[in-house]
PDB file of C-alpha atoms and ligand atoms in Angstrom:
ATOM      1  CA  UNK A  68       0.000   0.000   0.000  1.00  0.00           C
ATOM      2  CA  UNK A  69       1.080   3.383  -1.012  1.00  0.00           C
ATOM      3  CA  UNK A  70       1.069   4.934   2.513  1.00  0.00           C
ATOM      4  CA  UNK A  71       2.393   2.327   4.420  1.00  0.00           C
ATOM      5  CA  UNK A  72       5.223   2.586   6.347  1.00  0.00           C
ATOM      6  CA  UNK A  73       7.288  -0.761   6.629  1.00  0.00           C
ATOM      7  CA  UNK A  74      10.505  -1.547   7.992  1.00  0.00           C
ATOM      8  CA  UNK A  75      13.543  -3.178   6.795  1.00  0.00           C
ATOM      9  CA  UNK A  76      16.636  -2.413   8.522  1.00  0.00           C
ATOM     10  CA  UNK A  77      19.994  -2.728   6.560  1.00  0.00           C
ATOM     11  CA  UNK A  78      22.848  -4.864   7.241  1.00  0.00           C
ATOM     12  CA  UNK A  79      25.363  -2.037   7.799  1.00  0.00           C
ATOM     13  CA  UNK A  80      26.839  -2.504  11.060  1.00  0.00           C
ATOM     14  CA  UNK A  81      29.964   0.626  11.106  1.00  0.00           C
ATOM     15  CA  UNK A  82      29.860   2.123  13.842  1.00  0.00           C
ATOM     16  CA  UNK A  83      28.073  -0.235  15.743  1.00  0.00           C
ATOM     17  CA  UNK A  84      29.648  -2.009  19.070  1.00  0.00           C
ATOM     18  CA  UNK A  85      29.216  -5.550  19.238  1.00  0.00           C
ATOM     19  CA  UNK A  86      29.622  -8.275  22.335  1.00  0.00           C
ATOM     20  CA  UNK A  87      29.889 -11.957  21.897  1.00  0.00           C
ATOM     21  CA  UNK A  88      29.882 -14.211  24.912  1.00  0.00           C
ATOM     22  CA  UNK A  89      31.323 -17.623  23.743  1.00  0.00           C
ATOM     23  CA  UNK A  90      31.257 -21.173  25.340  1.00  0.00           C
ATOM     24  CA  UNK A  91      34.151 -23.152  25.618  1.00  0.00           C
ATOM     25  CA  UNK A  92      33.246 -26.504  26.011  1.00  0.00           C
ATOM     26  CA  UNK A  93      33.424 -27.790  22.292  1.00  0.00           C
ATOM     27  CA  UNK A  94      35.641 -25.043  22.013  1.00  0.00           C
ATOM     28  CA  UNK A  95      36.983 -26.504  18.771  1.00  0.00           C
ATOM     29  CA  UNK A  96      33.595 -26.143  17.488  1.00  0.00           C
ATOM     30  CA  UNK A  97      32.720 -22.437  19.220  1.00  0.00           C
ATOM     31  CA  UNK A  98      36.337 -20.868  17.847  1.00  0.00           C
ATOM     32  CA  UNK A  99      34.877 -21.709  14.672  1.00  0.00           C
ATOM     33  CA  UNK A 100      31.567 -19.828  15.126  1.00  0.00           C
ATOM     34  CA  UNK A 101      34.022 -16.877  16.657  1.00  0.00           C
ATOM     35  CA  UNK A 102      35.536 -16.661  14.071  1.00  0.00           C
ATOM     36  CA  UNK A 103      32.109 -16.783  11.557  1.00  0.00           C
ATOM     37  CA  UNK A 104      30.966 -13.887  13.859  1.00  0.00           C
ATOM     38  CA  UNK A 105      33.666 -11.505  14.064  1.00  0.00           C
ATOM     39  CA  UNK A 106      34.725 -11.835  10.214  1.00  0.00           C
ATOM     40  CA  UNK A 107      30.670 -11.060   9.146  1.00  0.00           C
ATOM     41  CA  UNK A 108      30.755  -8.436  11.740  1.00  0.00           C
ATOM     42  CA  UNK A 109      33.865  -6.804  10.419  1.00  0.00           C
ATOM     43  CA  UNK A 110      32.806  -8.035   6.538  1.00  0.00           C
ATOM     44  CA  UNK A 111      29.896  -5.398   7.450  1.00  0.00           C
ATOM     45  CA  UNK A 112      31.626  -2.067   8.402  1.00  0.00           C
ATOM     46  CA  UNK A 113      32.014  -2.938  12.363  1.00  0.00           C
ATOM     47  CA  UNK A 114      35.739  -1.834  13.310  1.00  0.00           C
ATOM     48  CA  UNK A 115      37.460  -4.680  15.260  1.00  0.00           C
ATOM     49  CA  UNK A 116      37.689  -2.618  18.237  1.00  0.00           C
ATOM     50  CA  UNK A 117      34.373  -2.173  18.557  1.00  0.00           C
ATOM     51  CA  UNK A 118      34.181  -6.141  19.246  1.00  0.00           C
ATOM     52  CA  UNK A 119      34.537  -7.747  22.627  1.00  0.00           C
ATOM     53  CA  UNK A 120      34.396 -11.482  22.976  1.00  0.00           C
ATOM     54  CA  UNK A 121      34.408 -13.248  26.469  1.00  0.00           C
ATOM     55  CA  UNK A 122      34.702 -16.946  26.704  1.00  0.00           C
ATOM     56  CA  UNK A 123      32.853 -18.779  29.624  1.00  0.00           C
ATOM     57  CA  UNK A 124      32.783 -21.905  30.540  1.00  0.00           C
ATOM     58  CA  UNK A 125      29.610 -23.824  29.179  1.00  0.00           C
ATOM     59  CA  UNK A 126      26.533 -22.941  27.252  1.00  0.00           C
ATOM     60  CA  UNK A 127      24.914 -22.972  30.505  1.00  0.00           C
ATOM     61  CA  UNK A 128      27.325 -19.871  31.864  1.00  0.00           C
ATOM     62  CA  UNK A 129      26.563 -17.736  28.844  1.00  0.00           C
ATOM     63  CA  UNK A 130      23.355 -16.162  29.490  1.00  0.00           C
ATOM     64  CA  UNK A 131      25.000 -14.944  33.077  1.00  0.00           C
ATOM     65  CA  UNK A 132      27.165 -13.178  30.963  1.00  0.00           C
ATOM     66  CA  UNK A 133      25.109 -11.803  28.203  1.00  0.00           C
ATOM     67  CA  UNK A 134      23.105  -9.768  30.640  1.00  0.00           C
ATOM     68  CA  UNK A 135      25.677  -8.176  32.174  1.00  0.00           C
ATOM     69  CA  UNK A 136      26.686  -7.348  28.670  1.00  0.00           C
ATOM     70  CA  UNK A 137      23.580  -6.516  27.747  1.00  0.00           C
ATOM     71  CA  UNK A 138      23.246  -4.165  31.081  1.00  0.00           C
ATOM     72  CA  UNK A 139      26.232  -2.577  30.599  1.00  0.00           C
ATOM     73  CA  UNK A 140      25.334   0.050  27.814  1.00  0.00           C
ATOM     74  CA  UNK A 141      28.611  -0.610  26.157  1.00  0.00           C
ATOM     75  CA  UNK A 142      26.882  -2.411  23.054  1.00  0.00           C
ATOM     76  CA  UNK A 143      24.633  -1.965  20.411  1.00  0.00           C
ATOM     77  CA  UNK A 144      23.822  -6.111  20.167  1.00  0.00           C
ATOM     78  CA  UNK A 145      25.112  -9.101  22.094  1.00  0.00           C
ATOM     79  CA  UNK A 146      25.740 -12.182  20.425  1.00  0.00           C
ATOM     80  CA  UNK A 147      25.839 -15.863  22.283  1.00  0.00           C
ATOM     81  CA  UNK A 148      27.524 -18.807  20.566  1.00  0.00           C
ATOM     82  CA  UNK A 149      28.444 -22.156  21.569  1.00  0.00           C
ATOM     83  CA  UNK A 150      28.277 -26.208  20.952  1.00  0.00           C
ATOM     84  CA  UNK A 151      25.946 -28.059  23.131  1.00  0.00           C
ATOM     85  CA  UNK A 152      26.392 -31.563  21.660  1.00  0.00           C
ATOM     86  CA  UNK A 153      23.995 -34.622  22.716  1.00  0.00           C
ATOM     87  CA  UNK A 154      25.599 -37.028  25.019  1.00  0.00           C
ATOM     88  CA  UNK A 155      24.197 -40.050  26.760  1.00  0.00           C
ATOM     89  CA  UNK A 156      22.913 -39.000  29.314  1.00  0.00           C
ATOM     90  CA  UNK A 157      19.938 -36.261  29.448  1.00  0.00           C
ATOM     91  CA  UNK A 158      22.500 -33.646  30.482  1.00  0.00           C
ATOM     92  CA  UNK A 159      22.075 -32.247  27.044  1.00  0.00           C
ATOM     93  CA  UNK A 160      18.468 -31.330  27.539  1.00  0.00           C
ATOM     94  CA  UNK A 161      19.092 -29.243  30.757  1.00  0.00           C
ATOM     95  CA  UNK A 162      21.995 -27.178  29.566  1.00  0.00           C
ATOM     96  CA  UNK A 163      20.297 -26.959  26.025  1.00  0.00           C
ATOM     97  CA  UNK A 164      17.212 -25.517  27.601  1.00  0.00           C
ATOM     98  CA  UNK A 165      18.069 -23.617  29.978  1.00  0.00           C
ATOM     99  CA  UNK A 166      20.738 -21.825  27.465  1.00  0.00           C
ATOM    100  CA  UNK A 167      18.046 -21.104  25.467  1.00  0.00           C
ATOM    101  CA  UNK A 168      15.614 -19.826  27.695  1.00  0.00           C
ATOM    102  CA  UNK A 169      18.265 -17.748  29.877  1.00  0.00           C
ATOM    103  CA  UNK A 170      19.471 -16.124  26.559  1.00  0.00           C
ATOM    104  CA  UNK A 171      15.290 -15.173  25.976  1.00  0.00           C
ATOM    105  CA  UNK A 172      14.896 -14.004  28.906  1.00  0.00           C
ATOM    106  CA  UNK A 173      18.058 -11.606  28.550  1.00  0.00           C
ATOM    107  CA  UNK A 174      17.102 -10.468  25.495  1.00  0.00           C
ATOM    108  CA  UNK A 175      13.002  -9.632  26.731  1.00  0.00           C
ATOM    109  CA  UNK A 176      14.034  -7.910  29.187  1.00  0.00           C
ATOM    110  CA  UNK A 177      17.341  -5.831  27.673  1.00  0.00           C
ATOM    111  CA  UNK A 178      17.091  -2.537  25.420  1.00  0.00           C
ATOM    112  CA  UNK A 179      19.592  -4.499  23.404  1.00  0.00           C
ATOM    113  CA  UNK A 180      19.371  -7.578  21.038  1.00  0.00           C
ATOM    114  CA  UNK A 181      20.850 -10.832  22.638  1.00  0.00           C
ATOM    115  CA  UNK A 182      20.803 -12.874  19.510  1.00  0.00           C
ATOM    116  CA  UNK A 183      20.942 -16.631  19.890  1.00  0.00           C
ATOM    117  CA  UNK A 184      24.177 -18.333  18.123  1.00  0.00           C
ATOM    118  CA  UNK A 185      24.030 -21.660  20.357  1.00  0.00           C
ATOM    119  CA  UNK A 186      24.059 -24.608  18.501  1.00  0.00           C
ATOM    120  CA  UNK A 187      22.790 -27.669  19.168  1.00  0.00           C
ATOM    121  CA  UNK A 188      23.195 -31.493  17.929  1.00  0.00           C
ATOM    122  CA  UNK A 189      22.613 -34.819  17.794  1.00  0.00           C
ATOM    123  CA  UNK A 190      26.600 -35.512  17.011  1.00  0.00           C
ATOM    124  CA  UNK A 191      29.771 -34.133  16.338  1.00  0.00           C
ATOM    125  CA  UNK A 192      29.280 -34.128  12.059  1.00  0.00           C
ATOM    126  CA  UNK A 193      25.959 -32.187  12.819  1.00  0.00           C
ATOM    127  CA  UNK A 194      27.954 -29.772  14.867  1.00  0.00           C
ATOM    128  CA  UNK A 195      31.202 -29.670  12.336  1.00  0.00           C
ATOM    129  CA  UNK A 196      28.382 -29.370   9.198  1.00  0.00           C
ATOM    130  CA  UNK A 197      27.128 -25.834  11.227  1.00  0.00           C
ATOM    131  CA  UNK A 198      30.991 -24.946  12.006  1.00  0.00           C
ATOM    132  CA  UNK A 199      32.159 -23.278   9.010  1.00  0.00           C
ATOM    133  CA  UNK A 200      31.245 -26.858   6.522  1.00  0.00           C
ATOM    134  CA  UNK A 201      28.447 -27.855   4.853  1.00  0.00           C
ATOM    135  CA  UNK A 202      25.133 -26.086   6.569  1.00  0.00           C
ATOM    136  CA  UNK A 203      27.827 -22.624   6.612  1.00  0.00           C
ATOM    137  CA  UNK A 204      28.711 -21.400   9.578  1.00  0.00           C
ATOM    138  CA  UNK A 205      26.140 -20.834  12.682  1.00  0.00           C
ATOM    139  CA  UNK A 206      28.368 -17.961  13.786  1.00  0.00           C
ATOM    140  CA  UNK A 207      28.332 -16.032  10.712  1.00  0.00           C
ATOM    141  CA  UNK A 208      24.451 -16.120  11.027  1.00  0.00           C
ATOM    142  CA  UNK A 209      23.951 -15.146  14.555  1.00  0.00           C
ATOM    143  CA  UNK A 210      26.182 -11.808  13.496  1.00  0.00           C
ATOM    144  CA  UNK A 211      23.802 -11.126  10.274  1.00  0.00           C
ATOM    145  CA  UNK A 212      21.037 -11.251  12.528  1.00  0.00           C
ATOM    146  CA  UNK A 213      22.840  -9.022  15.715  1.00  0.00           C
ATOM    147  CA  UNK A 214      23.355  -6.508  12.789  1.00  0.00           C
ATOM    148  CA  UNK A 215      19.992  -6.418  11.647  1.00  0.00           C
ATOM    149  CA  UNK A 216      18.144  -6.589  15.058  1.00  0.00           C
ATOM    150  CA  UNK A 217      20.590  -4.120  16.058  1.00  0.00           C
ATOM    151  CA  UNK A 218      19.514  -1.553  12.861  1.00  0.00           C
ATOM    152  CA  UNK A 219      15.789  -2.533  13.587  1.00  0.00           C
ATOM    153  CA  UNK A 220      15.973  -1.463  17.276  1.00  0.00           C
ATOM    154  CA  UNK A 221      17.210   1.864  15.902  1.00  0.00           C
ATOM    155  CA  UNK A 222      14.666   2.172  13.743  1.00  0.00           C
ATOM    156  CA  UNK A 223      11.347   0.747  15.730  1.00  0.00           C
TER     157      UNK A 223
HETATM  158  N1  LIG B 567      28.175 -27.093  27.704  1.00  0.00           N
HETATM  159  C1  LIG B 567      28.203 -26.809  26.383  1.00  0.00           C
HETATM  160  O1  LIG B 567      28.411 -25.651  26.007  1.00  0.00           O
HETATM  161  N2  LIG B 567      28.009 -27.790  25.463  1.00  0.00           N
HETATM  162  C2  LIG B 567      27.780 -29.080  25.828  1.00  0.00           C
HETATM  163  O2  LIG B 567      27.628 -29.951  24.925  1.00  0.00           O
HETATM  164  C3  LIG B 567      27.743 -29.409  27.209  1.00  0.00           C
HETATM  165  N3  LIG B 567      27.496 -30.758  27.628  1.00  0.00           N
HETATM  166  O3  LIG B 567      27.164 -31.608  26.786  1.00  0.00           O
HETATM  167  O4  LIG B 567      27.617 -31.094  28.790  1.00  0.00           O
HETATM  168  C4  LIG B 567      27.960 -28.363  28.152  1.00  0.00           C
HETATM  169  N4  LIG B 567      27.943 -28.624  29.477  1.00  0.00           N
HETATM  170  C5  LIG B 567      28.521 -27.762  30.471  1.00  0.00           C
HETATM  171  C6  LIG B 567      27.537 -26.727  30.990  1.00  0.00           C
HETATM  172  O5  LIG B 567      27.287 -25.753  30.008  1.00  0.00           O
HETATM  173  C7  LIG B 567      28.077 -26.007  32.227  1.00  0.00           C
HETATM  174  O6  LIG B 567      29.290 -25.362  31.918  1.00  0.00           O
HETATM  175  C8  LIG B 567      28.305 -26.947  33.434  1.00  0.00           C
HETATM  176  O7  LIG B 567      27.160 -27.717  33.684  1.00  0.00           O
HETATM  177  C9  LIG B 567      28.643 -26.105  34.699  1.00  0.00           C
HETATM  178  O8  LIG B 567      27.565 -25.250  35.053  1.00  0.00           O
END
């Protein structure tokens, strides 16, 4: 319609500050994403100053971190990444979840995107596939969609 107004924020991200919390267990997996994120940040405009990245322990650690990221003022978008990989045990389900669900909470209730990079799989090919291989790189995707979010909250 002529007169309506709709949104579609850009994927320009100069000037923009970006945090990334990252998990290190699977850390040969999560460096990957790291890596995805910060070179499709930088790809974008988004100086490599302007990134901080703070490893944590687990999946489960990360949303503890994000919202003192996300609290702190100091960024225009957070970005969470890590591996959770299914095990035999139902240990999986519990850090899976509650990742998930402290990263949504984080993000309701932040003036800042908290974009969820967290993968999680069945195996370790699953996992590799998402790392950078065949499904492209999880990473690179959760810091498309920080950049976008982050243009949209500017915009909404
Ligand atoms: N943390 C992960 O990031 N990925 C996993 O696959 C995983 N598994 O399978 O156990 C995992 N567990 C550790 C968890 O995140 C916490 O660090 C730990 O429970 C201490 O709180």
């Amino acid at each position: 319609m002529g007169s309506s107004k709709v949104v579609n924020a850009g994927l320009i991200s100069k000037g923009k500050k970006f945090g990334i919390v990252v998990s290190r267990f699977n850390e040969f997996i999560s460096s990957k994403l790291l890596e995805g994120a910060i070179d499709t940040l930088v790809k974008h405009g988004t100086t490599e100053s302007d990134i901080s990245a703070v490893w944590v322990p687990g999946s489960f650690e990360v949303p503890m971190i994000a919202k003192k990221m996300v609290n702190s003022g100091k960024y225009n978008a957070v970005i969470c990444l890590g591996a959770i990989i299914r095990g035999e045990t139902p240990h999986f389900d519990f850090v899976a979840s509650e990742a998930a669900k402290g990263i949504a909470q984080v993000a309701m209730n932040g003036d800042v995107p908290c974009i969820f990079g967290i993968i999680t799989t069945d195996n370790l090919e699953q996992a590799l596939d998402r790392a950078g291989t065949k499904s492209g790189n999880k990473g690179r995707d959760a810091a498309q969609t920080a950049i976008e979010m982050c243009n949209l909250y500017a915009e909404v």
